[in-house]
Amino acid sequence: MLLRSLLKKPASVTTNAKRMMSKLVTKAEEYEIKAASESRQFSKAPIMENFGELPLGEIPEPLKYTKPFKMTTLSNGIRVATEYWPSATSAIGVFIGAGSRDETIETSGSAHFLEHLHFKGTSNRSRTQIETEVENLGAQLNAYTSREHTLYHMQVFNQDQAKAMDVLSDMLTNSLYNNHQIEIERETILQELEETNKDYLETLMENVYFNIYREHMMGHPILGDIDNINAINRDMIVEFHTNHYFGDNMVVVATGNVNHDEIVDMAEEKFGKVRKDCPGERRNTEKPVYTPALLMVRDDEMVNSNVGVFYDAPDWKHKDYYAFLLLQRIFGSYSIEENAEHLNDVAKQYNALHGMIGDLPDVTKHECIYSPYSDTAIFGHYFFGNEVFTRQMNYCGMAVNTIYGHYMNEVEVFRARNRLYHELMNIQTVSDVLQSIGPQILYLNRRVHRSEIAQRVSYLDAHHMKNLCYDYFYDAEPSITNWGPIEGVSSVGSYKYFKQHTMSTVTNAHHALYC
């Protein structure tokens, strides 16, 4: 019944939709943004008869302003970017355009291993001295490794910016990679791997990447597997650092109460001796091939199933990148603790997918995931629920995508757009802004301000999003990953069965899943 109702385009706001409108909401033509209470406009309540609060192409007033941004390239190729605004603290970070993608099968896990070792002592500071100096500054020192880049960053008081740059440069250019520290860190990483394997979402996503990019290093886990972690040695660590930590592959970013010229001088002093070019040939630069497939991972000790349904998607540079940011918010996320009270109330359902989940009472979690990279991306859904509903969870991951290719509800688009506006306005801490700038410089070599993101998204209406879903999901080939007990995994069926369901919206076979 829900599927049939989605295909009927309402000519005006339904009675149920009107019930959800607050009596305190003013008429659309009288509604205006007030700077002191900008977050109020993003609640679900202000849904007017024109299905939205802002006209197409209009963005909230707070998002129209951009902070001063500057970028300079040093003689050795290092790009130095700063974004200024008055703040009590500043953040300084160094992005390296290398991650697990740049490894080989034999050295898988070395990028993450190297990140850990940079905290374990240099020729100027021991591990204890690094920790003590950071604590004495009242600073925060963190790092992470992804598939395509690595980040080291510090948040400090404004007067300690030079010290932060000194600590970061010392870690990245003078680390010793002591064999004793390598053995200690090996145990730490093995424990981290064990903890990661307890996270259902993280574990399933590693299987998803393997299923999709199995012939490429993008499909290998960031931490590496147990055999690789045990086999990594100092030579592998030094080789990875030599081949990937060079000027053209590095970006220094500073945010907060910073002076661009001073940051450039600091970077020139501390990183000026870093060589400009890669001494060898870059690995794995070819575009990863998306593989549509059905992967079943049996685990009879589990009582629930984890399901991932993913599609090929636009990368960072693609024209549809911003539309997929919006589409991710249209699907949103769901957990039974937070959303259960809305599932069977049509007036309160956040979107069509969550309405379908309402028919599956033991599906307790859903997450829409969009992961773009330099030349590829994946978009899809993660589900967690009782193994009895494994087949239905796989179906849900495809059905609404196809339905949206035939009809997209305007209300859902406005809600998602407002949600994205709200998220953009919440990117305001020095660390959050720093982490948003780095990938933009690495992938696009320019700053994409939140005002530009909001402006691009503001022109995306239901018609555009419907066509987008049709282009990417109708008659598409999804990559499906199932992890759970044998009863649930074995009930999934063949890949051909699910492939057929990407070519139609409502069929008897669809309804049979719920009978």
Coordinates of C-alpha atoms in Angstrom, one line a residue:
M1 CA 0.0 0.0 0.0
L2 CA 2.8 2.4 0.8
L3 CA 4.4 1.7 -2.6
R4 CA 1.2 2.5 -4.4
S5 CA 0.7 5.7 -2.4
L6 CA 4.2 7.0 -3.3
L7 CA 3.3 6.8 -7.0
K8 CA 0.3 9.1 -6.6
K9 CA 1.5 12.7 -7.0
P10 CA -0.5 14.9 -4.6
A11 CA -1.9 18.1 -6.1
S12 CA -1.7 19.9 -2.8
V13 CA -0.8 19.4 0.8
T14 CA -2.7 16.4 2.2
T15 CA -4.7 16.5 5.4
N16 CA -2.1 14.5 7.2
A17 CA 0.6 16.8 6.1
K18 CA -1.3 19.8 7.4
R19 CA -1.7 18.2 10.8
M20 CA 2.0 18.2 11.3
M21 CA 2.3 21.9 10.7
S22 CA 2.7 24.0 13.8
K23 CA 0.1 26.6 14.5
L24 CA 2.9 29.0 15.4
V25 CA 4.3 28.9 11.9
T26 CA 3.7 32.1 9.9
K27 CA 2.6 32.2 6.3
A28 CA 5.3 31.5 3.7
E29 CA 5.3 35.1 2.4
E30 CA 5.7 36.4 5.9
Y31 CA 8.5 34.1 6.9
E32 CA 11.9 35.6 7.3
I33 CA 15.3 34.6 8.6
K34 CA 16.4 36.1 11.9
A35 CA 20.2 35.9 12.5
A36 CA 19.6 35.3 16.3
S37 CA 17.5 32.2 15.7
E38 CA 18.7 30.8 12.4
S39 CA 18.5 27.2 13.6
R40 CA 14.7 27.3 14.1
Q41 CA 14.0 27.4 10.4
F42 CA 15.4 23.9 10.0
S43 CA 12.8 22.1 12.1
K44 CA 10.3 19.8 10.4
A45 CA 7.5 22.0 11.5
P46 CA 7.7 25.0 9.0
I47 CA 6.4 23.0 5.9
M48 CA 4.1 25.6 4.2
E49 CA 1.7 25.1 1.3
N50 CA 4.6 25.8 -1.1
F51 CA 6.4 22.8 0.6
G52 CA 9.3 24.9 1.9
E53 CA 10.6 27.9 3.7
L54 CA 13.0 29.4 1.1
P55 CA 12.4 29.9 -2.6
L56 CA 14.4 27.9 -5.1
G57 CA 17.9 29.3 -5.4
E58 CA 17.7 31.1 -2.0
I59 CA 20.0 30.1 0.9
P60 CA 19.8 31.1 4.6
E61 CA 21.4 34.4 5.4
P62 CA 24.1 33.0 7.7
L63 CA 25.4 30.9 4.8
K64 CA 25.9 33.8 2.5
Y65 CA 29.0 35.0 4.2
T66 CA 32.5 33.5 3.7
K67 CA 35.6 33.7 5.9
P68 CA 38.8 35.2 4.4
F69 CA 40.7 32.3 2.8
K70 CA 44.2 32.4 1.3
M71 CA 46.5 29.8 -0.3
T72 CA 50.2 29.9 -1.2
T73 CA 52.4 27.3 -2.8
L74 CA 55.9 27.0 -1.5
S75 CA 59.0 26.4 -3.7
N76 CA 58.9 22.7 -2.9
G77 CA 55.3 22.3 -3.9
I78 CA 53.7 22.3 -0.5
R79 CA 50.4 24.2 -0.5
V80 CA 49.7 26.4 2.5
A81 CA 46.1 27.3 3.1
T82 CA 44.6 29.5 5.9
E83 CA 41.1 30.6 6.8
Y84 CA 40.8 33.4 9.3
W85 CA 38.2 34.4 11.9
P86 CA 38.5 35.6 15.5
S87 CA 38.8 32.7 17.8
A88 CA 40.4 31.7 21.1
T89 CA 42.2 28.7 19.6
S90 CA 43.7 27.8 16.2
A91 CA 44.1 24.5 14.4
I92 CA 47.1 23.6 12.3
G93 CA 47.2 20.4 10.2
V94 CA 49.2 18.6 7.6
F95 CA 47.4 16.6 4.9
I96 CA 49.2 13.9 3.0
G97 CA 47.7 12.7 -0.3
A98 CA 48.4 9.1 0.5
G99 CA 46.5 6.3 2.2
S100 CA 45.8 2.6 2.0
R101 CA 45.2 3.0 -1.8
D102 CA 48.9 3.6 -2.3
E103 CA 50.0 0.4 -0.7
T104 CA 50.6 -3.0 -2.3
I105 CA 49.2 -6.4 -1.3
E106 CA 52.4 -7.1 0.6
T107 CA 52.6 -3.7 2.4
S108 CA 48.8 -3.4 3.1
G109 CA 48.4 -1.5 6.4
S110 CA 51.7 0.3 6.2
A111 CA 50.1 3.8 5.8
H112 CA 48.2 3.4 9.0
F113 CA 51.2 1.8 10.7
L114 CA 53.3 4.8 9.7
E115 CA 50.8 7.2 11.1
H116 CA 51.1 5.5 14.5
L117 CA 54.9 5.6 14.5
H118 CA 55.0 9.3 13.9
F119 CA 53.9 9.7 17.5
K120 CA 56.6 7.5 18.9
G121 CA 59.7 9.6 18.9
T122 CA 62.0 11.7 16.6
S123 CA 65.7 12.6 16.6
N124 CA 64.7 15.7 18.6
R125 CA 61.9 14.4 20.9
S126 CA 61.2 11.1 22.5
R127 CA 57.6 9.8 22.6
T128 CA 57.3 11.0 26.2
Q129 CA 58.6 14.4 25.3
I130 CA 56.0 14.8 22.5
E131 CA 53.2 13.8 24.9
T132 CA 54.5 16.1 27.6
E133 CA 54.9 19.1 25.3
V134 CA 51.4 18.7 23.9
E135 CA 49.9 18.4 27.4
N136 CA 51.9 21.4 28.7
L137 CA 50.5 23.5 25.8
G138 CA 46.9 22.4 26.6
A139 CA 46.7 21.3 23.0
Q140 CA 45.1 18.4 21.2
L141 CA 47.1 16.3 18.8
N142 CA 45.3 13.8 16.6
A143 CA 45.7 11.9 13.3
Y144 CA 43.8 9.5 11.1
T145 CA 44.4 7.5 7.9
S146 CA 41.9 7.0 5.2
R147 CA 42.0 5.3 1.8
E148 CA 43.4 8.3 0.0
H149 CA 44.8 10.7 2.5
T150 CA 46.3 11.0 6.0
L151 CA 45.9 13.9 8.4
Y152 CA 48.0 15.1 11.4
H153 CA 46.6 18.1 13.2
M154 CA 46.8 20.1 16.4
Q155 CA 44.5 22.5 18.1
V156 CA 46.3 25.1 20.2
F157 CA 45.9 28.5 21.8
N158 CA 46.8 31.3 19.4
Q159 CA 50.1 32.1 20.9
D160 CA 51.3 28.5 20.4
Q161 CA 50.9 28.3 16.7
A162 CA 54.7 28.2 16.0
K163 CA 55.1 25.4 18.6
A164 CA 52.4 23.4 16.9
M165 CA 54.1 23.8 13.5
D166 CA 57.4 22.7 15.1
V167 CA 55.9 19.6 16.7
L168 CA 54.1 18.5 13.5
S169 CA 57.1 19.1 11.3
D170 CA 59.4 17.2 13.7
M171 CA 57.1 14.2 13.7
L172 CA 56.7 14.1 9.9
T173 CA 60.3 14.7 8.9
N174 CA 62.5 13.4 11.8
S175 CA 60.8 10.3 13.1
L176 CA 63.1 7.4 13.9
Y177 CA 60.9 4.4 13.3
N178 CA 62.7 2.5 16.0
N179 CA 62.4 -1.3 15.7
H180 CA 61.5 -1.5 19.4
Q181 CA 58.6 1.0 18.9
I182 CA 57.5 -0.9 15.8
E183 CA 57.0 -4.1 17.9
I184 CA 55.1 -2.2 20.6
E185 CA 52.9 -0.5 18.0
R186 CA 52.3 -3.7 16.3
E187 CA 50.5 -5.0 19.4
T188 CA 48.5 -1.8 19.7
I189 CA 47.3 -2.0 16.1
L190 CA 46.3 -5.6 16.5
Q191 CA 44.2 -4.6 19.5
E192 CA 42.7 -1.7 17.4
L193 CA 41.9 -4.2 14.6
E194 CA 40.2 -6.5 17.2
E195 CA 38.1 -3.5 18.5
T196 CA 37.2 -2.4 14.9
N197 CA 36.0 -5.9 14.1
K198 CA 33.5 -5.5 17.0
D199 CA 31.9 -2.6 15.2
Y200 CA 29.3 -4.0 12.8
L201 CA 29.2 -1.0 10.5
E202 CA 33.0 -0.7 10.2
T203 CA 33.4 -4.4 9.5
L204 CA 30.6 -4.6 7.0
M205 CA 32.0 -1.6 5.1
E206 CA 35.4 -3.2 4.8
N207 CA 33.6 -6.2 3.2
V208 CA 31.6 -3.8 1.0
Y209 CA 34.9 -2.2 -0.3
F210 CA 36.3 -5.6 -1.0
N211 CA 33.2 -6.7 -2.8
I212 CA 33.2 -3.6 -5.0
Y213 CA 37.0 -3.0 -5.5
R214 CA 38.4 -6.5 -5.1
E215 CA 41.0 -6.1 -7.9
H216 CA 42.3 -2.8 -6.5
M217 CA 43.9 -1.7 -3.3
M218 CA 40.8 0.5 -2.6
G219 CA 39.2 -2.8 -1.7
H220 CA 41.7 -3.7 1.0
P221 CA 41.2 -2.7 4.7
I222 CA 42.9 0.5 5.9
L223 CA 44.4 -1.3 9.0
G224 CA 45.5 -4.3 6.9
D225 CA 44.8 -7.9 8.0
I226 CA 46.4 -9.8 10.8
D227 CA 49.1 -11.4 8.5
N228 CA 50.0 -8.0 7.0
I229 CA 50.2 -6.3 10.4
N230 CA 52.5 -9.0 11.7
A231 CA 54.7 -8.8 8.5
I232 CA 55.2 -5.0 8.4
N233 CA 58.8 -4.1 9.0
R234 CA 60.9 -0.9 9.2
D235 CA 61.9 -1.1 5.5
M236 CA 58.2 -1.0 4.4
I237 CA 57.6 2.0 6.7
V238 CA 60.6 4.0 5.4
E239 CA 59.7 3.2 1.8
F240 CA 56.1 4.4 2.2
H241 CA 57.3 7.6 3.8
T242 CA 59.9 8.2 1.2
N243 CA 57.5 7.7 -1.8
H244 CA 54.5 9.6 -0.5
Y245 CA 55.6 12.3 2.0
F246 CA 56.8 14.9 -0.6
G247 CA 56.0 18.5 -1.3
D248 CA 53.5 18.2 -4.2
N249 CA 51.6 15.6 -2.1
M250 CA 51.3 17.8 1.1
V251 CA 48.9 20.5 2.2
V252 CA 49.4 22.6 5.4
V253 CA 46.2 24.1 6.6
A254 CA 45.7 26.6 9.5
T255 CA 42.3 27.9 10.7
G256 CA 41.1 30.3 13.3
N257 CA 42.9 33.4 14.5
V258 CA 45.8 33.0 12.1
N259 CA 47.9 35.3 10.0
H260 CA 48.5 33.9 6.5
D261 CA 52.0 35.3 6.0
E262 CA 53.2 34.1 9.4
I263 CA 51.9 30.6 8.7
V264 CA 53.6 30.6 5.3
D265 CA 56.9 31.6 6.9
M266 CA 56.5 28.9 9.6
A267 CA 55.8 26.3 6.9
E268 CA 58.7 27.4 4.8
E269 CA 61.0 27.2 7.8
K270 CA 59.8 23.8 9.1
F271 CA 59.0 22.0 5.8
G272 CA 61.2 23.8 3.4
K273 CA 63.7 20.9 3.1
V274 CA 61.0 18.4 2.1
R275 CA 61.7 17.3 -1.5
K276 CA 59.2 18.4 -4.1
D277 CA 58.7 15.3 -6.3
C278 CA 58.0 11.7 -5.7
P279 CA 61.3 9.8 -6.1
G280 CA 59.6 6.8 -7.6
E281 CA 56.5 5.9 -9.6
R282 CA 53.1 6.4 -7.9
R283 CA 51.1 3.2 -7.5
N284 CA 47.5 2.4 -8.1
T285 CA 46.7 5.6 -10.0
E286 CA 44.4 3.8 -12.4
K287 CA 40.7 4.3 -11.8
P288 CA 39.2 1.4 -9.7
V289 CA 36.7 -0.7 -11.5
Y290 CA 33.3 -0.9 -9.8
T291 CA 32.2 -4.6 -9.5
P292 CA 28.5 -5.4 -9.1
A293 CA 28.4 -8.6 -7.1
L294 CA 26.7 -10.5 -4.3
L295 CA 28.9 -11.3 -1.3
M296 CA 27.7 -13.5 1.6
V297 CA 29.8 -13.7 4.8
R298 CA 28.6 -16.5 7.0
D299 CA 28.8 -16.0 10.8
D300 CA 26.7 -18.5 12.7
E301 CA 27.6 -16.9 16.1
M302 CA 25.5 -13.8 15.2
V303 CA 21.8 -13.5 15.7
N304 CA 21.4 -10.5 13.5
S305 CA 22.2 -9.7 9.9
N306 CA 24.2 -6.8 8.5
V307 CA 23.3 -5.8 5.0
G308 CA 25.0 -3.3 2.6
V309 CA 23.5 -2.4 -0.8
F310 CA 25.7 0.0 -2.8
Y311 CA 25.9 1.6 -6.2
D312 CA 28.6 3.3 -8.3
A313 CA 28.4 7.0 -7.6
P314 CA 30.0 10.3 -8.7
D315 CA 33.5 11.3 -7.4
W316 CA 34.6 14.5 -5.9
K317 CA 35.0 16.3 -9.2
H318 CA 31.8 15.1 -10.8
K319 CA 28.9 17.6 -11.5
D320 CA 26.5 15.4 -9.6
Y321 CA 28.6 15.4 -6.4
Y322 CA 26.4 18.0 -4.7
A323 CA 23.2 16.3 -5.7
F324 CA 24.4 13.1 -4.0
L325 CA 25.2 15.1 -0.8
L326 CA 21.5 16.1 -0.9
L327 CA 20.3 12.6 -1.8
Q328 CA 22.2 11.2 1.2
R329 CA 20.2 13.6 3.5
I330 CA 17.0 12.6 1.8
F331 CA 17.5 9.0 2.8
G332 CA 19.0 10.0 6.1
S333 CA 19.6 7.6 9.0
Y334 CA 17.3 5.6 11.3
S335 CA 17.5 3.9 14.6
I336 CA 14.6 2.2 16.3
E337 CA 15.3 4.0 19.6
E338 CA 14.9 7.5 18.0
N339 CA 12.4 6.9 15.2
A340 CA 10.1 4.1 16.2
E341 CA 7.3 6.4 17.3
H342 CA 7.1 8.0 13.8
L343 CA 7.2 4.8 11.6
N344 CA 3.5 4.1 11.5
D345 CA 2.4 7.7 11.5
V346 CA 2.3 8.9 7.8
A347 CA 2.3 12.5 8.9
K348 CA 5.5 12.1 10.8
Q349 CA 7.5 9.7 8.6
Y350 CA 10.8 11.3 7.6
N351 CA 11.0 9.6 4.2
A352 CA 9.6 6.7 2.2
L353 CA 12.4 4.3 3.1
H354 CA 11.8 4.7 6.8
G355 CA 8.1 4.1 6.1
M356 CA 9.1 0.8 4.5
I357 CA 11.2 -0.1 7.5
G358 CA 8.1 0.4 9.7
D359 CA 6.8 -2.8 8.1
L360 CA 9.9 -4.6 9.3
P361 CA 9.7 -4.3 13.1
D362 CA 13.1 -6.0 13.8
V363 CA 15.2 -3.8 11.5
T364 CA 16.8 -1.6 14.1
K365 CA 19.3 0.5 12.2
H366 CA 19.7 2.2 8.8
E367 CA 22.5 4.5 7.6
C368 CA 22.8 6.1 4.1
I369 CA 26.4 6.3 3.2
Y370 CA 28.1 8.4 0.4
S371 CA 31.9 8.0 0.2
P372 CA 33.4 10.0 -2.7
Y373 CA 37.1 9.8 -3.7
S374 CA 39.3 11.3 -6.3
D375 CA 38.1 9.2 -9.2
T376 CA 35.4 6.9 -7.8
A377 CA 32.7 6.8 -5.1
I378 CA 30.1 4.5 -3.6
F379 CA 26.5 5.3 -2.5
G380 CA 24.2 3.1 -0.7
H381 CA 22.6 1.8 2.5
Y382 CA 23.6 -0.1 5.6
F383 CA 20.9 -2.1 7.5
F384 CA 21.1 -4.0 10.8
G385 CA 18.3 -6.2 12.0
N386 CA 17.0 -9.7 12.7
E387 CA 18.3 -12.3 10.3
V388 CA 14.7 -13.2 9.5
F389 CA 14.4 -10.0 7.5
T390 CA 17.7 -10.2 5.6
R391 CA 16.0 -10.6 2.2
Q392 CA 13.7 -7.7 2.9
M393 CA 16.6 -5.4 4.0
N394 CA 18.3 -6.1 0.7
Y395 CA 15.1 -5.2 -1.1
C396 CA 14.7 -2.0 0.8
G397 CA 18.2 -0.9 -0.2
M398 CA 17.1 -1.0 -3.8
A399 CA 13.3 -0.4 -3.9
V400 CA 13.2 3.2 -2.8
N401 CA 16.1 4.2 -5.0
T402 CA 14.1 3.0 -8.0
I403 CA 10.9 4.5 -6.7
Y404 CA 12.6 7.9 -6.4
G405 CA 13.5 7.5 -10.1
H406 CA 9.8 7.7 -10.9
Y407 CA 8.5 10.1 -8.3
M408 CA 10.3 12.3 -5.7
N409 CA 8.3 14.0 -2.9
E410 CA 8.9 17.7 -2.7
V411 CA 8.6 17.7 1.0
E412 CA 11.4 15.2 1.4
V413 CA 13.7 17.3 -0.8
F414 CA 13.1 20.5 1.3
R415 CA 13.6 18.7 4.5
A416 CA 16.9 17.2 3.3
R417 CA 18.1 20.6 1.9
N418 CA 17.3 22.2 5.3
R419 CA 19.2 19.5 7.1
L420 CA 22.2 20.0 4.9
Y421 CA 22.0 23.8 5.5
H422 CA 21.9 23.1 9.2
E423 CA 25.0 20.8 9.0
L424 CA 26.9 23.4 7.1
M425 CA 26.2 26.1 9.7
N426 CA 27.4 23.7 12.4
I427 CA 30.9 23.4 10.7
Q428 CA 32.4 26.2 12.8
T429 CA 35.0 24.8 15.1
V430 CA 38.6 25.3 14.0
S431 CA 39.2 21.6 13.7
D432 CA 36.0 20.9 11.7
V433 CA 36.8 23.7 9.2
L434 CA 40.4 22.4 8.9
Q435 CA 39.2 18.9 8.1
S436 CA 36.8 20.2 5.5
I437 CA 39.5 22.3 3.7
G438 CA 42.2 19.7 3.4
P439 CA 40.4 17.2 1.1
Q440 CA 39.1 20.1 -1.1
I441 CA 42.7 21.3 -1.7
L442 CA 43.9 17.7 -2.3
Y443 CA 41.1 16.8 -4.8
L444 CA 40.1 20.1 -6.3
N445 CA 43.1 22.4 -5.5
R446 CA 40.6 25.1 -4.3
R447 CA 38.5 26.0 -1.4
V448 CA 34.8 25.2 -1.7
H449 CA 33.1 27.5 0.8
R450 CA 29.9 26.4 2.6
S451 CA 28.1 29.2 0.8
E452 CA 29.0 27.6 -2.6
I453 CA 27.8 24.2 -1.4
A454 CA 24.5 25.7 -0.1
Q455 CA 24.0 27.7 -3.3
R456 CA 24.5 24.7 -5.6
V457 CA 22.1 22.6 -3.5
S458 CA 19.5 25.3 -3.3
Y459 CA 18.7 24.9 -7.0
L460 CA 18.1 21.1 -6.8
D461 CA 14.3 20.5 -6.8
A462 CA 12.3 17.3 -6.7
H463 CA 12.3 17.1 -10.5
H464 CA 16.1 17.2 -10.7
M465 CA 16.5 14.6 -7.9
K466 CA 14.0 12.3 -9.6
N467 CA 16.0 12.4 -12.8
L468 CA 19.2 11.8 -10.8
C469 CA 17.8 8.7 -9.2
Y470 CA 16.5 7.4 -12.5
D471 CA 19.9 7.9 -14.2
Y472 CA 21.9 6.2 -11.4
F473 CA 19.6 3.5 -10.0
Y474 CA 17.1 2.4 -12.7
D475 CA 18.4 -0.8 -14.3
A476 CA 21.6 -0.3 -12.4
E477 CA 23.8 -3.1 -11.0
P478 CA 24.1 -2.9 -7.2
S479 CA 26.8 -4.5 -5.2
I480 CA 25.2 -6.4 -2.3
T481 CA 27.0 -7.6 0.9
N482 CA 25.4 -9.8 3.5
W483 CA 27.1 -10.7 6.8
G484 CA 25.3 -12.8 9.4
P485 CA 24.0 -16.3 10.4
I486 CA 23.5 -19.0 7.7
E487 CA 19.7 -18.8 7.9
G488 CA 19.6 -15.2 7.0
V489 CA 22.4 -15.3 4.4
S490 CA 21.0 -18.3 2.6
S491 CA 17.6 -16.6 2.2
V492 CA 18.9 -13.8 0.2
G493 CA 18.6 -15.5 -3.2
S494 CA 20.6 -15.0 -6.4
Y495 CA 22.0 -11.7 -7.7
K496 CA 19.8 -12.0 -10.8
Y497 CA 16.7 -11.7 -8.6
F498 CA 17.8 -8.3 -7.2
K499 CA 19.0 -7.1 -10.5
Q500 CA 15.6 -7.6 -12.0
H501 CA 14.0 -5.4 -9.2
T502 CA 16.1 -2.3 -10.3
M503 CA 14.0 -2.2 -13.5
S504 CA 10.5 -1.7 -12.1
T505 CA 8.8 0.1 -9.3
V506 CA 5.9 -2.0 -8.1
T507 CA 5.4 -5.6 -9.0
N508 CA 3.7 -8.6 -7.5
A509 CA 7.2 -9.9 -6.7
H510 CA 7.9 -6.9 -4.5
H511 CA 4.7 -7.3 -2.5
A512 CA 5.4 -11.1 -2.1
L513 CA 8.4 -10.2 0.0
Y514 CA 6.0 -9.0 2.7
C515 CA 3.5 -11.8 2.5

